[in-house]
Amino acid sequence: MKDKLKKAVENQDEQELLKCLDFGNSGKINSDCYDSIEKALIGTWHSQHEDLVNTIYLENLIDDRFVEPILNIALNKQRFRAYDDELEATLRKCIHALKAINSKKSYSALEKLKDLNNDNVKIALEMYR
């Protein structure tokens, strides 16, 4: 998986990235893939940010290097969350991923998101009370 993901990111190939993030690859993405995941998170050549953030959350990929890119996705709707409707699914998944990372840095990012006074942020965070 590491090589396929690395190649997809290096070639900026959205279709290959999609294949790597497919549920059939669950459990195959691990710390060997973190560099490629980080690059894909900040990339603007694809529209798979929601799936990337969800993969971090679902696969329990814990690394502080993901915090800033996830926060950036959450804060920049036009650039990274163009498909978010009023429920802001990607934004909510950002909350879950930051909670999963569970570090001082991720909690600092969550505080910044709380300060937005966004109802979807509040709803996502209420799940953890």
mmCIF file of C-alpha atoms in Angstrom:
data_model
loop_
_atom_site.group_PDB
_atom_site.id
_atom_site.type_symbol
_atom_site.label_atom_id
_atom_site.label_comp_id
_atom_site.label_asym_id
_atom_site.label_seq_id
_atom_site.Cartn_x
_atom_site.Cartn_y
_atom_site.Cartn_z
ATOM 1 C CA MET A 1 0.000 0.000 0.000
ATOM 2 C CA LYS A 2 2.832 2.380 0.865
ATOM 3 C CA ASP A 3 4.205 2.360 -2.690
ATOM 4 C CA LYS A 4 0.785 2.706 -4.365
ATOM 5 C CA LEU A 5 -0.150 5.652 -2.162
ATOM 6 C CA LYS A 6 3.244 7.300 -2.614
ATOM 7 C CA LYS A 7 2.965 6.967 -6.396
ATOM 8 C CA ALA A 8 -0.591 8.361 -6.432
ATOM 9 C CA VAL A 9 0.515 11.405 -4.443
ATOM 10 C CA GLU A 10 3.731 11.980 -6.398
ATOM 11 C CA ASN A 11 1.849 11.754 -9.705
ATOM 12 C CA GLN A 12 -1.062 13.800 -8.339
ATOM 13 C CA ASP A 13 -3.368 11.039 -9.589
ATOM 14 C CA GLU A 14 -6.773 11.460 -7.959
ATOM 15 C CA GLN A 15 -8.148 8.185 -9.325
ATOM 16 C CA GLU A 16 -5.257 6.205 -7.846
ATOM 17 C CA LEU A 17 -5.615 8.091 -4.571
ATOM 18 C CA LEU A 18 -9.280 7.079 -4.517
ATOM 19 C CA LYS A 19 -8.306 3.432 -5.010
ATOM 20 C CA CYS A 20 -5.855 3.645 -2.104
ATOM 21 C CA LEU A 21 -8.528 5.111 0.179
ATOM 22 C CA ASP A 22 -11.112 2.475 -0.760
ATOM 23 C CA PHE A 23 -12.626 0.532 2.147
ATOM 24 C CA GLY A 24 -11.113 -2.629 0.655
ATOM 25 C CA ASN A 25 -7.753 -1.308 1.816
ATOM 26 C CA SER A 26 -8.874 -0.960 5.416
ATOM 27 C CA GLY A 27 -6.073 -2.028 7.719
ATOM 28 C CA LYS A 28 -3.427 -1.696 5.018
ATOM 29 C CA ILE A 29 -2.681 1.964 5.656
ATOM 30 C CA ASN A 30 -0.181 2.376 8.481
ATOM 31 C CA SER A 31 2.653 4.577 9.685
ATOM 32 C CA ASP A 32 4.693 3.738 6.572
ATOM 33 C CA CYS A 33 2.137 5.803 4.641
ATOM 34 C CA TYR A 34 2.169 8.885 6.886
ATOM 35 C CA ASP A 35 4.406 11.015 4.642
ATOM 36 C CA SER A 36 2.146 10.428 1.641
ATOM 37 C CA ILE A 37 -0.990 11.054 3.680
ATOM 38 C CA GLU A 38 0.412 14.338 4.954
ATOM 39 C CA LYS A 39 1.259 15.452 1.406
ATOM 40 C CA ALA A 40 -2.194 14.462 0.172
ATOM 41 C CA LEU A 41 -3.872 16.359 3.031
ATOM 42 C CA ILE A 42 -2.284 19.630 1.958
ATOM 43 C CA GLY A 43 -2.644 18.950 -1.766
ATOM 44 C CA THR A 44 -5.114 20.946 -3.815
ATOM 45 C CA TRP A 45 -4.891 18.665 -6.866
ATOM 46 C CA HIS A 46 -7.715 16.407 -5.623
ATOM 47 C CA SER A 47 -11.074 16.541 -3.865
ATOM 48 C CA GLN A 48 -10.550 13.624 -1.486
ATOM 49 C CA HIS A 49 -9.874 15.549 1.724
ATOM 50 C CA GLU A 50 -12.996 14.171 3.393
ATOM 51 C CA ASP A 51 -11.908 10.585 2.677
ATOM 52 C CA LEU A 52 -8.362 11.293 3.848
ATOM 53 C CA VAL A 53 -9.529 12.778 7.142
ATOM 54 C CA ASN A 54 -11.998 9.928 7.589
ATOM 55 C CA THR A 55 -9.216 7.392 6.983
ATOM 56 C CA ILE A 56 -7.110 9.030 9.688
ATOM 57 C CA TYR A 57 -10.036 8.731 12.086
ATOM 58 C CA LEU A 58 -11.217 5.226 11.158
ATOM 59 C CA GLU A 59 -7.761 3.684 10.850
ATOM 60 C CA ASN A 60 -6.596 5.389 14.055
ATOM 61 C CA LEU A 61 -3.609 6.996 12.349
ATOM 62 C CA ILE A 62 -2.168 8.968 15.226
ATOM 63 C CA ASP A 63 0.468 11.550 14.377
ATOM 64 C CA ASP A 64 0.793 15.232 15.228
ATOM 65 C CA ARG A 65 1.974 16.024 11.694
ATOM 66 C CA PHE A 66 -1.667 15.639 10.585
ATOM 67 C CA VAL A 67 -3.013 18.265 12.998
ATOM 68 C CA GLU A 68 -2.162 21.448 11.057
ATOM 69 C CA PRO A 69 -3.329 20.059 7.693
ATOM 70 C CA ILE A 70 -6.606 18.865 9.270
ATOM 71 C CA LEU A 71 -7.119 22.254 10.920
ATOM 72 C CA ASN A 72 -6.407 23.917 7.577
ATOM 73 C CA ILE A 73 -9.044 21.721 5.888
ATOM 74 C CA ALA A 74 -11.536 22.595 8.613
ATOM 75 C CA LEU A 75 -10.901 26.328 8.347
ATOM 76 C CA ASN A 76 -10.753 26.645 4.545
ATOM 77 C CA LYS A 77 -14.107 25.537 3.207
ATOM 78 C CA GLN A 78 -13.721 27.007 -0.307
ATOM 79 C CA ARG A 79 -10.367 25.371 -0.851
ATOM 80 C CA PHE A 80 -10.817 21.960 0.797
ATOM 81 C CA ARG A 81 -14.503 21.420 1.579
ATOM 82 C CA ALA A 82 -16.293 22.556 -1.562
ATOM 83 C CA TYR A 83 -18.706 19.618 -1.302
ATOM 84 C CA ASP A 84 -19.713 20.229 2.312
ATOM 85 C CA ASP A 85 -23.388 21.071 2.578
ATOM 86 C CA GLU A 86 -25.088 22.581 5.629
ATOM 87 C CA LEU A 87 -24.200 19.487 7.708
ATOM 88 C CA GLU A 88 -20.497 19.974 6.931
ATOM 89 C CA ALA A 89 -19.551 16.294 6.955
ATOM 90 C CA THR A 90 -15.883 16.980 6.257
ATOM 91 C CA LEU A 91 -15.701 19.511 9.078
ATOM 92 C CA ARG A 92 -17.239 16.977 11.458
ATOM 93 C CA LYS A 93 -14.767 14.322 10.350
ATOM 94 C CA CYS A 94 -11.969 16.789 11.072
ATOM 95 C CA ILE A 95 -13.241 16.961 14.668
ATOM 96 C CA HIS A 96 -13.265 13.166 14.957
ATOM 97 C CA ALA A 97 -9.768 12.856 13.484
ATOM 98 C CA LEU A 98 -8.387 15.508 15.844
ATOM 99 C CA LYS A 99 -10.029 13.740 18.796
ATOM 100 C CA ALA A 100 -8.501 10.433 17.653
ATOM 101 C CA ILE A 101 -5.022 11.991 17.471
ATOM 102 C CA ASN A 102 -5.542 12.889 21.125
ATOM 103 C CA SER A 103 -2.510 15.088 21.719
ATOM 104 C CA LYS A 104 -1.799 18.516 23.150
ATOM 105 C CA LYS A 105 -1.474 19.847 19.598
ATOM 106 C CA SER A 106 -4.771 18.298 18.436
ATOM 107 C CA TYR A 107 -6.629 19.672 21.451
ATOM 108 C CA SER A 108 -5.226 23.125 20.725
ATOM 109 C CA ALA A 109 -6.609 22.804 17.175
ATOM 110 C CA LEU A 110 -9.973 21.730 18.581
ATOM 111 C CA GLU A 111 -10.040 24.851 20.755
ATOM 112 C CA LYS A 112 -9.531 26.989 17.642
ATOM 113 C CA LEU A 113 -12.463 25.230 15.993
ATOM 114 C CA LYS A 114 -14.634 25.683 19.095
ATOM 115 C CA ASP A 115 -13.995 29.428 18.874
ATOM 116 C CA LEU A 116 -15.767 29.481 15.494
ATOM 117 C CA ASN A 117 -19.097 29.012 17.282
ATOM 118 C CA ASN A 118 -20.139 26.658 14.484
ATOM 119 C CA ASP A 119 -23.117 24.412 15.282
ATOM 120 C CA ASN A 120 -21.600 21.458 13.423
ATOM 121 C CA VAL A 121 -18.421 21.707 15.496
ATOM 122 C CA LYS A 122 -20.537 21.786 18.673
ATOM 123 C CA ILE A 123 -22.601 18.766 17.586
ATOM 124 C CA ALA A 124 -19.499 16.730 16.742
ATOM 125 C CA LEU A 125 -17.845 17.586 20.052
ATOM 126 C CA GLU A 126 -20.983 16.713 22.035
ATOM 127 C CA MET A 127 -20.476 13.099 20.995
ATOM 128 C CA TYR A 128 -17.451 12.992 23.306
ATOM 129 C CA ARG A 129 -19.160 14.186 26.479
#
